[in-house]
PDB file of C-alpha atoms in Angstrom:
ATOM      1  CA  MET Q 187       9.846 -21.995   7.655  1.00  0.00           C
ATOM      2  CA  THR Q 188       9.534 -19.368   4.883  1.00  0.00           C
ATOM      3  CA  GLN Q 189       6.302 -17.556   4.753  1.00  0.00           C
ATOM      4  CA  THR Q 190       4.040 -16.219   1.853  1.00  0.00           C
ATOM      5  CA  PHE Q 191       2.596 -13.040   2.621  1.00  0.00           C
ATOM      6  CA  ASP Q 192      -0.417 -13.370   0.393  1.00  0.00           C
ATOM      7  CA  GLN Q 193      -4.036 -12.131   1.426  1.00  0.00           C
ATOM      8  CA  ASP Q 194      -4.950 -15.281   2.816  1.00  0.00           C
ATOM      9  CA  PHE Q 195      -1.973 -15.174   5.431  1.00  0.00           C
ATOM     10  CA  TRP Q 196      -3.058 -11.414   6.204  1.00  0.00           C
ATOM     11  CA  GLU Q 197      -6.499 -12.249   6.876  1.00  0.00           C
ATOM     12  CA  ARG Q 198      -5.508 -15.063   9.089  1.00  0.00           C
ATOM     13  CA  HIS Q 199      -3.238 -12.913  10.984  1.00  0.00           C
ATOM     14  CA  TRP Q 200      -5.928 -10.367  11.629  1.00  0.00           C
ATOM     15  CA  GLU Q 201      -8.472 -13.014  12.449  1.00  0.00           C
ATOM     16  CA  GLN Q 202      -6.045 -14.544  15.099  1.00  0.00           C
ATOM     17  CA  ARG Q 203      -5.511 -10.916  16.738  1.00  0.00           C
ATOM     18  CA  PRO Q 204      -7.309 -10.544  19.984  1.00  0.00           C
ATOM     19  CA  SER Q 205     -10.385  -8.230  19.621  1.00  0.00           C
ATOM     20  CA  GLY Q 206      -9.217  -4.721  20.418  1.00  0.00           C
ATOM     21  CA  SER Q 207      -5.403  -5.809  20.616  1.00  0.00           C
ATOM     22  CA  THR Q 208      -4.235  -2.809  18.466  1.00  0.00           C
ATOM     23  CA  ALA Q 209      -6.643  -0.092  19.447  1.00  0.00           C
ATOM     24  CA  ALA Q 210      -4.234   1.459  21.963  1.00  0.00           C
ATOM     25  CA  LEU Q 211      -1.126   0.944  19.927  1.00  0.00           C
ATOM     26  CA  PRO Q 212       0.703   4.288  19.191  1.00  0.00           C
ATOM     27  CA  ALA Q 213       2.205   5.046  15.749  1.00  0.00           C
ATOM     28  CA  ASN Q 214       5.697   3.964  15.652  1.00  0.00           C
ATOM     29  CA  PRO Q 215       8.052   6.611  16.917  1.00  0.00           C
ATOM     30  CA  TYR Q 216       9.872   7.210  13.660  1.00  0.00           C
ATOM     31  CA  VAL Q 217       6.813   8.541  11.831  1.00  0.00           C
ATOM     32  CA  GLY Q 218       6.711  11.610  14.098  1.00  0.00           C
ATOM     33  CA  ARG Q 219      10.586  12.262  14.194  1.00  0.00           C
ATOM     34  CA  GLU Q 220      10.681  12.012  10.249  1.00  0.00           C
ATOM     35  CA  THR Q 221       7.477  14.163   9.515  1.00  0.00           C
ATOM     36  CA  ALA Q 222       7.269  16.669  12.283  1.00  0.00           C
ATOM     37  CA  GLU Q 223       8.728  19.340  10.073  1.00  0.00           C
ATOM     38  CA  LEU Q 224       7.038  18.449   6.989  1.00  0.00           C
ATOM     39  CA  PRO Q 225       3.704  20.706   6.004  1.00  0.00           C
ATOM     40  CA  PRO Q 226       0.741  18.460   5.857  1.00  0.00           C
ATOM     41  CA  GLY Q 227      -0.338  17.495   2.630  1.00  0.00           C
ATOM     42  CA  THR Q 228      -1.531  14.148   0.867  1.00  0.00           C
ATOM     43  CA  ALA Q 229      -0.099  11.039   2.019  1.00  0.00           C
ATOM     44  CA  LEU Q 230       0.039   7.377   1.286  1.00  0.00           C
ATOM     45  CA  ASP Q 231       0.201   4.792   3.960  1.00  0.00           C
ATOM     46  CA  ALA Q 232       1.310   1.618   2.158  1.00  0.00           C
ATOM     47  CA  GLY Q 233       0.285  -1.468   4.228  1.00  0.00           C
ATOM     48  CA  CYS Q 234      -1.504   0.385   6.840  1.00  0.00           C
ATOM     49  CA  GLY Q 235      -2.459  -2.552   9.065  1.00  0.00           C
ATOM     50  CA  GLY Q 236      -4.473  -1.201  12.125  1.00  0.00           C
ATOM     51  CA  GLY Q 237      -4.056   2.242  10.788  1.00  0.00           C
ATOM     52  CA  ALA Q 238      -2.051   3.721  14.032  1.00  0.00           C
ATOM     53  CA  GLU Q 239       0.199   5.785  11.365  1.00  0.00           C
ATOM     54  CA  ALA Q 240      -2.303   6.866   9.191  1.00  0.00           C
ATOM     55  CA  ILE Q 241      -4.747   8.099  12.061  1.00  0.00           C
ATOM     56  CA  TRP Q 242      -1.393   9.784  13.460  1.00  0.00           C
ATOM     57  CA  LEU Q 243      -0.837  11.874  10.006  1.00  0.00           C
ATOM     58  CA  ALA Q 244      -4.840  12.606   9.918  1.00  0.00           C
ATOM     59  CA  THR Q 245      -4.886  14.150  13.271  1.00  0.00           C
ATOM     60  CA  ARG Q 246      -2.014  16.712  12.346  1.00  0.00           C
ATOM     61  CA  GLY Q 247      -3.726  17.894   9.166  1.00  0.00           C
ATOM     62  CA  TRP Q 248      -2.769  15.365   6.591  1.00  0.00           C
ATOM     63  CA  GLN Q 249      -5.167  14.017   3.824  1.00  0.00           C
ATOM     64  CA  VAL Q 250      -4.248  10.252   4.013  1.00  0.00           C
ATOM     65  CA  THR Q 251      -4.975   7.359   1.656  1.00  0.00           C
ATOM     66  CA  ALA Q 252      -4.489   4.104   3.675  1.00  0.00           C
ATOM     67  CA  ALA Q 253      -3.989   0.943   1.826  1.00  0.00           C
ATOM     68  CA  ASP Q 254      -3.993  -2.668   2.991  1.00  0.00           C
ATOM     69  CA  ILE Q 255      -4.577  -6.160   1.395  1.00  0.00           C
ATOM     70  CA  SER Q 256      -6.741  -7.194   4.514  1.00  0.00           C
ATOM     71  CA  ALA Q 257     -10.357  -6.297   4.731  1.00  0.00           C
ATOM     72  CA  ARG Q 258     -10.440  -7.265   8.216  1.00  0.00           C
ATOM     73  CA  ALA Q 259      -7.463  -4.784   9.174  1.00  0.00           C
ATOM     74  CA  LEU Q 260      -9.083  -2.257   7.276  1.00  0.00           C
ATOM     75  CA  ALA Q 261     -12.385  -2.609   9.044  1.00  0.00           C
ATOM     76  CA  GLY Q 262     -10.586  -2.113  12.599  1.00  0.00           C
ATOM     77  CA  ALA Q 263      -8.751   0.737  11.260  1.00  0.00           C
ATOM     78  CA  ARG Q 264     -11.885   2.492  10.159  1.00  0.00           C
ATOM     79  CA  GLU Q 265     -13.262   2.135  13.437  1.00  0.00           C
ATOM     80  CA  ARG Q 266     -10.470   3.552  15.280  1.00  0.00           C
ATOM     81  CA  ALA Q 267     -10.140   6.356  12.826  1.00  0.00           C
ATOM     82  CA  ALA Q 268     -13.906   7.260  13.446  1.00  0.00           C
ATOM     83  CA  ALA Q 269     -13.417   7.125  17.218  1.00  0.00           C
ATOM     84  CA  SER Q 270     -10.303   9.451  16.782  1.00  0.00           C
ATOM     85  CA  GLY Q 271     -12.571  11.897  14.963  1.00  0.00           C
ATOM     86  CA  VAL Q 272     -10.484  11.776  11.658  1.00  0.00           C
ATOM     87  CA  GLY Q 273     -12.742   9.088   9.769  1.00  0.00           C
ATOM     88  CA  GLU Q 274     -13.275  11.901   7.155  1.00  0.00           C
ATOM     89  CA  ASP Q 275      -9.865  12.584   6.626  1.00  0.00           C
ATOM     90  CA  ILE Q 276      -8.689   9.143   5.589  1.00  0.00           C
ATOM     91  CA  ARG Q 277      -9.343   7.177   2.365  1.00  0.00           C
ATOM     92  CA  TRP Q 278      -9.269   3.429   2.968  1.00  0.00           C
ATOM     93  CA  VAL Q 279      -8.239   1.171   0.164  1.00  0.00           C
ATOM     94  CA  GLU Q 280      -8.191  -2.714   0.042  1.00  0.00           C
ATOM     95  CA  ALA Q 281      -5.546  -3.487  -2.579  1.00  0.00           C
ATOM     96  CA  ASP Q 282      -2.571  -5.826  -2.962  1.00  0.00           C
ATOM     97  CA  LEU Q 283       0.169  -3.337  -3.311  1.00  0.00           C
ATOM     98  CA  SER Q 284       2.190  -5.630  -5.496  1.00  0.00           C
ATOM     99  CA  HIS Q 285      -0.247  -4.881  -8.192  1.00  0.00           C
ATOM    100  CA  TRP Q 286      -2.271  -1.677  -7.122  1.00  0.00           C
ATOM    101  CA  GLU Q 287      -1.641   1.535  -8.711  1.00  0.00           C
ATOM    102  CA  PRO Q 288      -2.667   4.916  -7.306  1.00  0.00           C
ATOM    103  CA  ASP Q 289      -4.347   7.433  -9.434  1.00  0.00           C
ATOM    104  CA  SER Q 290      -2.091  10.220  -8.082  1.00  0.00           C
ATOM    105  CA  ARG Q 291       1.119  10.846  -6.525  1.00  0.00           C
ATOM    106  CA  PHE Q 292       1.481  11.855  -2.904  1.00  0.00           C
ATOM    107  CA  GLU Q 293       3.737  14.492  -0.946  1.00  0.00           C
ATOM    108  CA  LEU Q 294       4.277  11.686   1.469  1.00  0.00           C
ATOM    109  CA  VAL Q 295       4.691   8.064   1.000  1.00  0.00           C
ATOM    110  CA  MET Q 296       5.204   5.869   3.734  1.00  0.00           C
ATOM    111  CA  THR Q 297       5.175   2.362   4.864  1.00  0.00           C
ATOM    112  CA  ASN Q 298       5.927   0.748   8.301  1.00  0.00           C
ATOM    113  CA  TYR Q 299       6.920  -2.828   8.782  1.00  0.00           C
ATOM    114  CA  ALA Q 300       4.523  -4.157   5.568  1.00  0.00           C
ATOM    115  CA  HIS Q 301       5.343  -7.381   4.121  1.00  0.00           C
ATOM    116  CA  PRO Q 302       3.782  -7.647   0.628  1.00  0.00           C
ATOM    117  CA  ASP Q 303       3.763 -10.931  -1.297  1.00  0.00           C
ATOM    118  CA  MET Q 304       7.018  -9.776  -3.350  1.00  0.00           C
ATOM    119  CA  PRO Q 305      10.762  -9.317  -2.579  1.00  0.00           C
ATOM    120  CA  GLN Q 306      11.234  -6.358  -0.012  1.00  0.00           C
ATOM    121  CA  LEU Q 307      13.446  -4.025  -1.941  1.00  0.00           C
ATOM    122  CA  GLU Q 308      11.231  -4.437  -5.083  1.00  0.00           C
ATOM    123  CA  PHE Q 309       8.274  -3.421  -3.097  1.00  0.00           C
ATOM    124  CA  TYR Q 310      10.300  -0.264  -1.642  1.00  0.00           C
ATOM    125  CA  ALA Q 311      11.242   0.694  -5.176  1.00  0.00           C
ATOM    126  CA  ARG Q 312       7.577   0.404  -6.270  1.00  0.00           C
ATOM    127  CA  ILE Q 313       6.191   2.813  -3.925  1.00  0.00           C
ATOM    128  CA  ALA Q 314       9.043   5.203  -4.531  1.00  0.00           C
ATOM    129  CA  GLU Q 315       7.457   5.917  -7.839  1.00  0.00           C
ATOM    130  CA  TRP Q 316       4.245   7.255  -6.128  1.00  0.00           C
ATOM    131  CA  VAL Q 317       5.908  10.095  -4.454  1.00  0.00           C
ATOM    132  CA  ALA Q 318       5.281  13.382  -6.141  1.00  0.00           C
ATOM    133  CA  PRO Q 319       8.360  15.901  -6.991  1.00  0.00           C
ATOM    134  CA  GLY Q 320       9.367  17.602  -3.729  1.00  0.00           C
ATOM    135  CA  GLY Q 321       7.753  14.774  -1.591  1.00  0.00           C
ATOM    136  CA  SER Q 322       9.096  12.563   0.769  1.00  0.00           C
ATOM    137  CA  LEU Q 323       9.561   8.601   0.933  1.00  0.00           C
ATOM    138  CA  LEU Q 324       9.676   6.985   4.564  1.00  0.00           C
ATOM    139  CA  ILE Q 325      10.640   3.499   4.956  1.00  0.00           C
ATOM    140  CA  VAL Q 326      10.501   1.670   8.335  1.00  0.00           C
ATOM    141  CA  GLY Q 327      11.196  -2.039   8.088  1.00  0.00           C
ATOM    142  CA  HIS Q 328      12.485  -5.076   9.928  1.00  0.00           C
ATOM    143  CA  LEU Q 329      16.277  -5.669  10.141  1.00  0.00           C
ATOM    144  CA  HIS Q 330      16.231  -9.232  10.519  1.00  0.00           C
ATOM    145  CA  GLY Q 331      19.259 -11.273  11.605  1.00  0.00           C
ATOM    146  CA  GLY Q 332      21.792 -10.992  14.466  1.00  0.00           C
ATOM    147  CA  ASP Q 333      20.553 -11.634  17.947  1.00  0.00           C
ATOM    148  CA  SER Q 334      16.948  -9.600  17.773  1.00  0.00           C
ATOM    149  CA  ALA Q 335      13.943 -11.414  18.397  1.00  0.00           C
ATOM    150  CA  HIS Q 336      13.061 -11.460  14.567  1.00  0.00           C
ATOM    151  CA  SER Q 337      15.910 -13.907  14.064  1.00  0.00           C
ATOM    152  CA  HIS Q 338      14.690 -16.374  16.765  1.00  0.00           C
ATOM    153  CA  GLY Q 339      11.067 -17.126  15.459  1.00  0.00           C
ATOM    154  CA  HIS Q 340       9.432 -14.103  16.901  1.00  0.00           C
ATOM    155  CA  GLY Q 341       7.821 -12.988  13.609  1.00  0.00           C
ATOM    156  CA  THR Q 342       6.000  -9.919  14.159  1.00  0.00           C
ATOM    157  CA  HIS Q 343       4.578  -9.678  10.761  1.00  0.00           C
ATOM    158  CA  GLY Q 344       2.330  -6.858  11.387  1.00  0.00           C
ATOM    159  CA  HIS Q 345       1.797  -3.596   9.777  1.00  0.00           C
ATOM    160  CA  GLY Q 346       2.277  -0.224  11.276  1.00  0.00           C
ATOM    161  CA  ALA Q 347       2.429   0.047  15.008  1.00  0.00           C
ATOM    162  CA  ASP Q 348       1.121  -3.682  14.968  1.00  0.00           C
ATOM    163  CA  GLY Q 349       4.577  -4.787  13.749  1.00  0.00           C
ATOM    164  CA  GLU Q 350       5.923  -3.864  17.209  1.00  0.00           C
ATOM    165  CA  ALA Q 351       3.680  -5.833  19.016  1.00  0.00           C
ATOM    166  CA  GLY Q 352       2.740  -9.041  17.048  1.00  0.00           C
ATOM    167  CA  GLU Q 353       2.488 -12.250  18.991  1.00  0.00           C
ATOM    168  CA  ALA Q 354       5.188 -14.882  18.241  1.00  0.00           C
ATOM    169  CA  SER Q 355       3.966 -16.710  14.837  1.00  0.00           C
ATOM    170  CA  GLY Q 356       6.486 -19.383  14.566  1.00  0.00           C
ATOM    171  CA  HIS Q 357       7.408 -18.644  11.210  1.00  0.00           C
ATOM    172  CA  GLN Q 358      11.056 -17.306  10.259  1.00  0.00           C
ATOM    173  CA  PRO Q 359      10.715 -14.329   7.766  1.00  0.00           C
ATOM    174  CA  SER Q 360      12.381 -15.043   4.363  1.00  0.00           C
ATOM    175  CA  ALA Q 361      15.630 -13.084   3.651  1.00  0.00           C
ATOM    176  CA  GLU Q 362      13.297 -11.048   0.846  1.00  0.00           C
ATOM    177  CA  ALA Q 363      11.272  -9.701   3.818  1.00  0.00           C
ATOM    178  CA  SER Q 364      14.246  -7.775   5.345  1.00  0.00           C
ATOM    179  CA  ALA Q 365      16.109  -5.024   4.134  1.00  0.00           C
ATOM    180  CA  THR Q 366      19.274  -3.005   5.128  1.00  0.00           C
ATOM    181  CA  ALA Q 367      19.744   0.936   4.825  1.00  0.00           C
ATOM    182  CA  ALA Q 368      22.338   0.255   2.232  1.00  0.00           C
ATOM    183  CA  GLY Q 369      20.271  -1.885   0.307  1.00  0.00           C
ATOM    184  CA  ILE Q 370      17.340   0.593   0.215  1.00  0.00           C
ATOM    185  CA  THR Q 371      19.313   3.718  -0.612  1.00  0.00           C
ATOM    186  CA  ALA Q 372      21.035   1.775  -3.416  1.00  0.00           C
ATOM    187  CA  ARG Q 373      17.757   1.612  -5.093  1.00  0.00           C
ATOM    188  CA  LEU Q 374      17.240   5.326  -4.903  1.00  0.00           C
ATOM    189  CA  ASP Q 375      19.085   7.157  -7.762  1.00  0.00           C
ATOM    190  CA  PRO Q 376      21.015  10.106  -6.362  1.00  0.00           C
ATOM    191  CA  ASP Q 377      20.108  12.100  -9.367  1.00  0.00           C
ATOM    192  CA  ASP Q 378      16.211  11.725  -8.353  1.00  0.00           C
ATOM    193  CA  TRP Q 379      16.366  11.481  -4.583  1.00  0.00           C
ATOM    194  CA  GLU Q 380      18.346  13.288  -1.502  1.00  0.00           C
ATOM    195  CA  VAL Q 381      18.513  10.655   1.236  1.00  0.00           C
ATOM    196  CA  VAL Q 382      17.828  12.403   4.394  1.00  0.00           C
ATOM    197  CA  THR Q 383      17.815   9.529   6.986  1.00  0.00           C
ATOM    198  CA  ALA Q 384      19.327   6.125   6.431  1.00  0.00           C
ATOM    199  CA  GLU Q 385      19.782   4.235   9.828  1.00  0.00           C
ATOM    200  CA  GLU Q 386      19.732   0.767  11.437  1.00  0.00           C
ATOM    201  CA  LEU Q 387      18.472   0.963  14.924  1.00  0.00           C
ATOM    202  CA  ALA Q 388      17.714  -1.266  17.806  1.00  0.00           C
ATOM    203  CA  ARG Q 389      14.897  -0.781  20.673  1.00  0.00           C
ATOM    204  CA  THR Q 390      12.957  -2.553  22.972  1.00  0.00           C
ATOM    205  CA  VAL Q 391       9.166  -2.489  23.204  1.00  0.00           C
ATOM    206  CA  ARG Q 392       6.667  -4.038  25.841  1.00  0.00           C
ATOM    207  CA  VAL Q 393       3.894  -6.450  24.655  1.00  0.00           C
ATOM    208  CA  GLY Q 394       1.401  -8.777  26.048  1.00  0.00           C
ATOM    209  CA  GLU Q 395       1.771  -8.640  29.805  1.00  0.00           C
ATOM    210  CA  GLY Q 396       4.800  -6.462  29.875  1.00  0.00           C
ATOM    211  CA  ARG Q 397       7.157  -8.940  28.040  1.00  0.00           C
ATOM    212  CA  ALA Q 398      10.041  -7.138  26.466  1.00  0.00           C
ATOM    213  CA  VAL Q 399      10.776  -7.626  22.684  1.00  0.00           C
ATOM    214  CA  SER Q 400      13.888  -6.331  21.113  1.00  0.00           C
ATOM    215  CA  LEU Q 401      13.480  -4.923  17.570  1.00  0.00           C
ATOM    216  CA  ARG Q 402      16.053  -4.074  14.902  1.00  0.00           C
ATOM    217  CA  ASP Q 403      14.636  -1.488  12.611  1.00  0.00           C
ATOM    218  CA  VAL Q 404      15.713   0.101   9.294  1.00  0.00           C
ATOM    219  CA  VAL Q 405      14.585   3.709   8.608  1.00  0.00           C
ATOM    220  CA  VAL Q 406      15.202   5.485   5.367  1.00  0.00           C
ATOM    221  CA  ARG Q 407      13.920   8.978   4.519  1.00  0.00           C
ATOM    222  CA  ALA Q 408      14.372  10.555   1.045  1.00  0.00           C
ATOM    223  CA  ILE Q 409      13.033  13.526  -0.788  1.00  0.00           C
ATOM    224  CA  ARG Q 410      12.358  13.163  -4.596  1.00  0.00           C
ATOM    225  CA  ARG Q 411      14.230  16.113  -6.307  1.00  0.00           C
ATOM    226  CA  MET Q 412      12.087  18.598  -8.209  1.00  0.00           C
TER     227      MET Q 412
END
């Protein structure tokens, strides 16, 4: 069953999450790996969900704009940021990223497992336009298919770290909600971008009461040429 990732879907998604279920979730491991050597600056977390990645950046000196379509997700993310002592370092924006336009470019634009209501590759190309010259684009997405849990009805459908630990939804994501490293990099003009990372990776995470879930991820980082 193909799912439409509109605002109603995401509000229902966050309403159904157990209270506090995302509070202890860490940022996904690729954010630390790919941004560790970048000097802190301005960042956009496009589809921030529970806020784990935005908070991780803010604790390391970044000035973060965190945008998401779900008011419920943003409310929880604000609470977690305040508890982490970085509430003043993150600007929260309720926005449909298939239509929203930022008022400036950023030194880092990242998205982590976000599924807007538009084809996935078009979404990635859209947010790439928001990277300042010399800045970085970081995409972490789902790689559906094969033998992973994603291809057997375990739709995580979460933003950020919540994409790792979502409960089974029973919906099979559409092909447009997935991407490959080659598909993403093909949308980045080599005259404008230097691709630093383009990988497809498998890992296992523990959810619920220690249940093991296999994930297949696509990770792309690129630098906009000056």
